[in-house]
mmCIF file of C-alpha atoms and ligand atoms in Angstrom:
data_model
loop_
_atom_site.group_PDB
_atom_site.id
_atom_site.type_symbol
_atom_site.label_atom_id
_atom_site.label_comp_id
_atom_site.label_asym_id
_atom_site.label_seq_id
_atom_site.Cartn_x
_atom_site.Cartn_y
_atom_site.Cartn_z
ATOM 1 C CA MET A 12 -5.090 37.278 -0.725
ATOM 2 C CA LYS A 13 -5.759 33.830 0.669
ATOM 3 C CA THR A 14 -2.552 31.951 1.473
ATOM 4 C CA ARG A 15 -3.401 28.943 3.682
ATOM 5 C CA LEU A 16 -4.870 26.674 1.065
ATOM 6 C CA ILE A 17 -6.028 23.115 0.558
ATOM 7 C CA PHE A 18 -6.356 21.588 -2.904
ATOM 8 C CA LEU A 19 -8.896 18.807 -2.401
ATOM 9 C CA GLY A 20 -10.089 16.379 -5.053
ATOM 10 C CA PRO A 21 -9.838 12.896 -6.544
ATOM 11 C CA PRO A 22 -6.558 11.569 -7.948
ATOM 12 C CA GLY A 23 -5.784 12.890 -11.418
ATOM 13 C CA ALA A 24 -7.920 16.024 -11.031
ATOM 14 C CA GLY A 25 -4.895 18.303 -11.535
ATOM 15 C CA LYS A 26 -4.212 19.372 -7.930
ATOM 16 C CA GLY A 27 -0.439 18.980 -8.191
ATOM 17 C CA THR A 28 -0.254 20.701 -11.578
ATOM 18 C CA GLN A 29 -2.153 23.737 -10.295
ATOM 19 C CA ALA A 30 -0.457 23.669 -6.870
ATOM 20 C CA SER A 31 2.876 24.010 -8.617
ATOM 21 C CA ILE A 32 1.630 27.072 -10.569
ATOM 22 C CA VAL A 33 0.032 28.773 -7.537
ATOM 23 C CA SER A 34 3.072 27.964 -5.415
ATOM 24 C CA SER A 35 5.523 29.699 -7.785
ATOM 25 C CA ARG A 36 3.214 32.600 -8.522
ATOM 26 C CA PHE A 37 2.660 33.508 -4.857
ATOM 27 C CA SER A 38 5.883 32.056 -3.378
ATOM 28 C CA LEU A 39 3.963 29.596 -1.250
ATOM 29 C CA PRO A 40 5.395 26.176 -0.377
ATOM 30 C CA TRP A 41 3.704 23.279 -2.209
ATOM 31 C CA LEU A 42 3.243 20.506 0.338
ATOM 32 C CA ALA A 43 2.058 17.221 -1.169
ATOM 33 C CA THR A 44 1.815 14.254 1.195
ATOM 34 C CA GLY A 45 1.970 11.845 -1.790
ATOM 35 C CA ASP A 46 5.351 13.330 -2.816
ATOM 36 C CA MET A 47 6.566 13.152 0.787
ATOM 37 C CA LEU A 48 5.605 9.460 1.001
ATOM 38 C CA ARG A 49 7.173 8.634 -2.397
ATOM 39 C CA ASP A 50 10.365 10.339 -1.218
ATOM 40 C CA GLU A 51 10.408 8.227 1.973
ATOM 41 C CA ILE A 52 9.829 5.100 -0.158
ATOM 42 C CA ALA A 53 12.626 5.989 -2.609
ATOM 43 C CA ARG A 54 15.039 6.581 0.304
ATOM 44 C CA LYS A 55 13.954 3.278 1.884
ATOM 45 C CA THR A 56 13.443 4.875 5.300
ATOM 46 C CA THR A 57 11.621 2.867 7.989
ATOM 47 C CA LEU A 58 8.507 4.917 7.292
ATOM 48 C CA GLY A 59 8.898 4.450 3.524
ATOM 49 C CA ILE A 60 9.272 0.676 3.826
ATOM 50 C CA ALA A 61 6.114 0.537 5.986
ATOM 51 C CA ALA A 62 4.141 2.792 3.595
ATOM 52 C CA LYS A 63 5.201 1.209 0.274
ATOM 53 C CA ASN A 64 2.534 -1.500 -0.008
ATOM 54 C CA TYR A 65 -0.246 0.925 0.904
ATOM 55 C CA VAL A 66 0.842 3.446 -1.730
ATOM 56 C CA ASP A 67 1.391 0.778 -4.421
ATOM 57 C CA ASP A 68 -2.085 -0.665 -3.750
ATOM 58 C CA GLY A 69 -3.735 2.775 -3.668
ATOM 59 C CA LYS A 70 -4.763 2.425 -0.014
ATOM 60 C CA LEU A 71 -4.603 5.309 2.417
ATOM 61 C CA VAL A 72 -1.606 5.351 4.745
ATOM 62 C CA ALA A 73 -2.560 5.498 8.468
ATOM 63 C CA ASP A 74 -3.696 8.907 9.746
ATOM 64 C CA GLU A 75 -1.069 8.991 12.552
ATOM 65 C CA VAL A 76 1.767 8.413 10.061
ATOM 66 C CA VAL A 77 0.625 11.084 7.604
ATOM 67 C CA ASN A 78 -0.269 13.568 10.366
ATOM 68 C CA ALA A 79 3.226 13.229 11.816
ATOM 69 C CA ILE A 80 4.952 13.847 8.443
ATOM 70 C CA LEU A 81 2.665 16.789 7.715
ATOM 71 C CA LYS A 82 3.166 18.433 11.100
ATOM 72 C CA GLU A 83 6.930 18.338 10.647
ATOM 73 C CA ARG A 84 6.755 19.887 7.146
ATOM 74 C CA LEU A 85 4.139 22.494 8.079
ATOM 75 C CA ARG A 86 6.130 23.720 11.074
ATOM 76 C CA GLU A 87 7.919 26.531 9.201
ATOM 77 C CA HIS A 88 5.017 27.508 6.962
ATOM 78 C CA ARG A 89 2.114 28.316 9.262
ATOM 79 C CA ASN A 90 1.317 31.581 7.403
ATOM 80 C CA GLY A 91 1.017 30.233 3.887
ATOM 81 C CA PHE A 92 1.038 26.935 1.995
ATOM 82 C CA VAL A 93 -0.673 24.912 -0.705
ATOM 83 C CA LEU A 94 -1.604 21.545 0.768
ATOM 84 C CA ASP A 95 -2.141 18.926 -1.940
ATOM 85 C CA GLY A 96 -3.470 15.452 -1.100
ATOM 86 C CA TYR A 97 -3.963 16.241 2.596
ATOM 87 C CA PRO A 98 -6.280 15.953 4.465
ATOM 88 C CA ARG A 99 -7.902 12.797 3.075
ATOM 89 C CA THR A 100 -10.051 11.769 6.050
ATOM 90 C CA ILE A 101 -12.185 13.611 8.606
ATOM 91 C CA GLU A 102 -9.624 12.572 11.259
ATOM 92 C CA GLN A 103 -6.835 14.286 9.278
ATOM 93 C CA ALA A 104 -8.994 17.399 8.774
ATOM 94 C CA GLU A 105 -9.684 17.631 12.515
ATOM 95 C CA TYR A 106 -5.995 17.195 13.236
ATOM 96 C CA LEU A 107 -5.140 19.969 10.757
ATOM 97 C CA ASP A 108 -7.717 22.266 12.375
ATOM 98 C CA SER A 109 -5.954 21.721 15.687
ATOM 99 C CA ILE A 110 -2.636 23.053 14.346
ATOM 100 C CA VAL A 111 -3.528 25.735 11.767
ATOM 101 C CA THR A 112 -6.334 28.036 10.535
ATOM 102 C CA LEU A 113 -7.263 27.639 6.852
ATOM 103 C CA ASP A 114 -8.235 30.418 4.428
ATOM 104 C CA LYS A 115 -9.706 28.407 1.537
ATOM 105 C CA VAL A 116 -10.331 24.854 0.340
ATOM 106 C CA LEU A 117 -10.544 24.364 -3.427
ATOM 107 C CA PHE A 118 -12.484 21.275 -4.482
ATOM 108 C CA PHE A 119 -11.275 20.005 -7.885
ATOM 109 C CA ASP A 120 -14.272 18.351 -9.498
ATOM 110 C CA ALA A 121 -13.905 16.112 -12.592
ATOM 111 C CA PRO A 122 -15.671 12.984 -13.913
ATOM 112 C CA GLU A 123 -14.095 9.543 -13.499
ATOM 113 C CA ASP A 124 -13.278 8.959 -17.195
ATOM 114 C CA VAL A 125 -11.241 12.188 -17.296
ATOM 115 C CA LEU A 126 -9.398 11.206 -14.107
ATOM 116 C CA VAL A 127 -8.413 7.712 -15.263
ATOM 117 C CA GLU A 128 -7.225 8.993 -18.646
ATOM 118 C CA ARG A 129 -5.076 11.683 -16.993
ATOM 119 C CA ILE A 130 -3.633 9.255 -14.433
ATOM 120 C CA ILE A 131 -2.604 6.697 -17.053
ATOM 121 C CA ASN A 132 -0.917 9.420 -19.127
ATOM 122 C CA ARG A 133 0.856 11.063 -16.178
ATOM 123 C CA ARG A 134 4.651 11.034 -15.866
ATOM 124 C CA ILE A 135 6.501 12.592 -12.950
ATOM 125 C CA CYS A 136 10.002 13.802 -12.247
ATOM 126 C CA PRO A 137 11.261 11.864 -9.207
ATOM 127 C CA ALA A 138 13.762 14.651 -8.438
ATOM 128 C CA CYS A 139 11.614 17.824 -8.445
ATOM 129 C CA ASN A 140 8.065 16.320 -8.536
ATOM 130 C CA ALA A 141 7.163 18.185 -11.747
ATOM 131 C CA VAL A 142 4.096 16.652 -13.398
ATOM 132 C CA TYR A 143 3.789 15.928 -17.137
ATOM 133 C CA ASN A 144 1.309 14.193 -19.395
ATOM 134 C CA ILE A 145 2.320 12.147 -22.418
ATOM 135 C CA SER A 146 -0.680 13.276 -24.430
ATOM 136 C CA GLU A 147 -1.183 16.998 -23.671
ATOM 137 C CA TYR A 148 1.471 18.456 -21.404
ATOM 138 C CA LYS A 149 4.632 16.872 -22.752
ATOM 139 C CA PRO A 150 8.211 17.682 -21.745
ATOM 140 C CA LYS A 151 10.330 19.438 -24.416
ATOM 141 C CA VAL A 152 12.457 16.287 -24.814
ATOM 142 C CA ASP A 153 10.542 13.005 -24.627
ATOM 143 C CA GLY A 154 10.871 11.288 -21.253
ATOM 144 C CA VAL A 155 13.092 13.962 -19.654
ATOM 145 C CA CYS A 156 12.218 16.680 -17.081
ATOM 146 C CA ASP A 157 12.401 20.222 -18.536
ATOM 147 C CA ARG A 158 13.696 21.626 -15.247
ATOM 148 C CA ASP A 159 16.514 19.295 -14.269
ATOM 149 C CA GLY A 160 16.997 16.703 -17.024
ATOM 150 C CA THR A 161 15.976 13.756 -14.792
ATOM 151 C CA ARG A 162 14.369 10.772 -16.550
ATOM 152 C CA LEU A 163 10.594 10.872 -16.029
ATOM 153 C CA GLU A 164 8.797 7.975 -14.361
ATOM 154 C CA LEU A 165 5.402 6.329 -14.381
ATOM 155 C CA ARG A 166 4.203 6.089 -10.763
ATOM 156 C CA SER A 167 3.801 2.513 -9.482
ATOM 157 C CA ASP A 168 0.143 3.274 -8.638
ATOM 158 C CA ASP A 169 -0.699 4.971 -11.969
ATOM 159 C CA ASN A 170 -2.365 2.054 -13.753
ATOM 160 C CA ALA A 171 -6.058 1.672 -14.598
ATOM 161 C CA GLN A 172 -6.842 -0.843 -11.860
ATOM 162 C CA VAL A 173 -5.206 0.984 -8.944
ATOM 163 C CA ALA A 174 -6.461 4.324 -10.302
ATOM 164 C CA SER A 175 -10.082 3.139 -10.135
ATOM 165 C CA PHE A 176 -9.527 1.885 -6.599
ATOM 166 C CA ARG A 177 -8.004 5.248 -5.564
ATOM 167 C CA ILE A 178 -10.943 7.137 -7.072
ATOM 168 C CA LYS A 179 -13.372 4.861 -5.195
ATOM 169 C CA THR A 180 -11.397 5.444 -1.990
ATOM 170 C CA PHE A 181 -11.660 9.179 -2.591
ATOM 171 C CA TRP A 182 -15.462 9.032 -2.744
ATOM 172 C CA GLU A 183 -15.667 6.801 0.335
ATOM 173 C CA LYS A 184 -13.116 8.371 2.667
ATOM 174 C CA THR A 185 -12.260 11.854 1.397
ATOM 175 C CA ALA A 186 -15.431 13.237 -0.212
ATOM 176 C CA PRO A 187 -17.058 13.828 3.235
ATOM 177 C CA LEU A 188 -14.529 16.672 3.556
ATOM 178 C CA VAL A 189 -16.433 18.607 0.883
ATOM 179 C CA SER A 190 -19.390 19.041 3.286
ATOM 180 C CA TYR A 191 -17.015 19.477 6.229
ATOM 181 C CA TYR A 192 -15.421 22.561 4.633
ATOM 182 C CA PHE A 193 -18.666 23.768 3.027
ATOM 183 C CA GLU A 194 -20.144 24.024 6.521
ATOM 184 C CA LYS A 195 -17.137 26.067 7.617
ATOM 185 C CA ASP A 196 -17.854 28.396 4.674
ATOM 186 C CA ILE A 197 -14.372 28.104 3.144
ATOM 187 C CA LEU A 198 -15.095 25.769 0.205
ATOM 188 C CA ALA A 199 -14.896 26.757 -3.484
ATOM 189 C CA LYS A 200 -15.593 24.356 -6.355
ATOM 190 C CA ILE A 201 -13.239 24.318 -9.357
ATOM 191 C CA THR A 202 -14.208 22.832 -12.745
ATOM 192 C CA ALA A 203 -11.122 20.627 -12.974
ATOM 193 C CA SER A 204 -12.065 19.015 -16.309
ATOM 194 C CA LEU A 205 -11.314 22.278 -18.182
ATOM 195 C CA PRO A 206 -7.996 22.899 -19.985
ATOM 196 C CA PHE A 207 -4.997 23.912 -17.782
ATOM 197 C CA ASP A 208 -5.210 27.685 -18.334
ATOM 198 C CA GLU A 209 -8.917 27.858 -17.665
ATOM 199 C CA VAL A 210 -8.531 25.914 -14.422
ATOM 200 C CA THR A 211 -5.732 28.287 -13.356
ATOM 201 C CA ARG A 212 -7.945 31.282 -14.167
ATOM 202 C CA GLU A 213 -10.789 29.927 -11.999
ATOM 203 C CA ILE A 214 -8.386 29.315 -9.130
ATOM 204 C CA LEU A 215 -6.895 32.824 -9.299
ATOM 205 C CA GLN A 216 -10.370 34.347 -9.255
ATOM 206 C CA VAL A 217 -11.159 32.469 -6.050
ATOM 207 C CA LEU A 218 -7.853 33.327 -4.375
ATOM 208 C CA GLU A 219 -7.974 37.003 -5.245
ATOM 209 C CA SER A 220 -11.656 37.561 -4.387
ATOM 210 C CA ASP A 221 -12.698 38.912 -0.963
HETATM 211 P P1 ADP B 475 -3.476 15.192 -9.011
HETATM 212 O O1 ADP B 475 -2.355 15.914 -8.286
HETATM 213 O O2 ADP B 475 -4.815 15.761 -8.699
HETATM 214 O O3 ADP B 475 -3.422 13.708 -8.838
HETATM 215 P P2 ADP B 475 -1.983 15.962 -11.397
HETATM 216 O O4 ADP B 475 -1.786 17.432 -11.232
HETATM 217 O O5 ADP B 475 -0.813 15.081 -11.138
HETATM 218 O O6 ADP B 475 -3.280 15.458 -10.566
HETATM 219 O O7 ADP B 475 -2.532 15.743 -12.883
HETATM 220 C C1 ADP B 475 -2.812 14.432 -13.370
HETATM 221 C C2 ADP B 475 -2.427 14.368 -14.836
HETATM 222 O O8 ADP B 475 -3.339 15.176 -15.585
HETATM 223 C C3 ADP B 475 -1.033 14.892 -15.144
HETATM 224 O O9 ADP B 475 -0.459 14.090 -16.149
HETATM 225 C C4 ADP B 475 -1.269 16.324 -15.644
HETATM 226 O O10 ADP B 475 -0.278 16.707 -16.610
HETATM 227 C C5 ADP B 475 -2.657 16.203 -16.303
HETATM 228 N N1 ADP B 475 -3.478 17.401 -16.145
HETATM 229 C C6 ADP B 475 -3.576 18.201 -15.049
HETATM 230 N N2 ADP B 475 -4.450 19.205 -15.271
HETATM 231 C C7 ADP B 475 -4.916 19.026 -16.537
HETATM 232 C C8 ADP B 475 -5.875 19.736 -17.372
HETATM 233 N N3 ADP B 475 -6.520 20.822 -16.917
HETATM 234 N N4 ADP B 475 -6.110 19.258 -18.615
HETATM 235 C C9 ADP B 475 -5.479 18.139 -19.071
HETATM 236 N N5 ADP B 475 -4.583 17.440 -18.359
HETATM 237 C C10 ADP B 475 -4.307 17.865 -17.093
HETATM 238 P P1 AMP B 476 -1.141 11.213 -4.276
HETATM 239 O O1 AMP B 476 0.258 11.535 -4.706
HETATM 240 O O2 AMP B 476 -1.804 12.354 -3.551
HETATM 241 O O3 AMP B 476 -1.976 10.659 -5.396
HETATM 242 O O4 AMP B 476 -1.006 10.064 -3.183
HETATM 243 C C1 AMP B 476 -0.430 8.806 -3.510
HETATM 244 C C2 AMP B 476 -0.673 7.813 -2.385
HETATM 245 O O5 AMP B 476 0.003 8.241 -1.172
HETATM 246 C C3 AMP B 476 -2.128 7.616 -1.963
HETATM 247 O O6 AMP B 476 -2.829 6.695 -2.809
HETATM 248 C C4 AMP B 476 -1.942 7.070 -0.539
HETATM 249 O O7 AMP B 476 -1.511 5.721 -0.546
HETATM 250 C C5 AMP B 476 -0.781 7.927 -0.018
HETATM 251 N N1 AMP B 476 -1.230 9.202 0.592
HETATM 252 C C6 AMP B 476 -0.952 10.450 0.128
HETATM 253 N N2 AMP B 476 -1.499 11.384 0.925
HETATM 254 C C7 AMP B 476 -2.159 10.698 1.902
HETATM 255 C C8 AMP B 476 -2.962 11.085 3.006
HETATM 256 N N3 AMP B 476 -3.198 12.388 3.271
HETATM 257 N N4 AMP B 476 -3.480 10.114 3.796
HETATM 258 C C9 AMP B 476 -3.258 8.817 3.543
HETATM 259 N N5 AMP B 476 -2.526 8.373 2.509
HETATM 260 C C10 AMP B 476 -1.976 9.299 1.689
#
């Protein structure tokens, strides 16, 4: 079983949704740099205050800042993790290679219209980071997290304009990682536009294969 995993793909592809499933199924920590940054912003830490404008505008936060947060969080989990939203640049990928060996990188592939639609409909729980969708994957009670009752929120960067910019940034800065990991022979492509269960099934096949 592969346990040191990266979920790579454009915003809205479903990385967090599937990371949460894989993380509970195999008791692996789900480490999402976006969630870590939003937490710093909500707590108004020095780092959060510095990162806020970048995140709101859909721009990448500096490699050194994200690498430092990631290193701290990865410290106790060297043997297994689901990394979601990291790395996003070749520099971050090289940094990650210097601190850990990866088993598999799953590339979540979906067309832009699907991504924008999902992003606009996304709602998140600011307490536990659970991900919902107002059209397909609704909470049991409207606007409230099933797990802890917290009021769900629309992310400040989840609007059509910033979403398009983030998708463009993905293709410019992050997509080179697809070839980077393909050349290392650890890349698997996932058809992320499929319904939830089918995406999960594809992922499990990859993780459980030799
Ligand atoms: P990412 O972490 O890649 O940005 P998320 O996991 O947050 O993406 O998913 C984005 C939105 O799309 C969420 O509202 C989620 O509920 C929804 N979503 C995720 N996977 C699917 C799917 N397979 N089919 C339909 N909607 C999905
Ligand atoms: P996400 O939750 O993955 O969609 O990330 C939300 C935002 O956080 C991104 O648009 C960036 O501003 C920032 N961010 C998250 N992860 C990274 C990363 N690995 N490198 C740079 N910025 C990041």
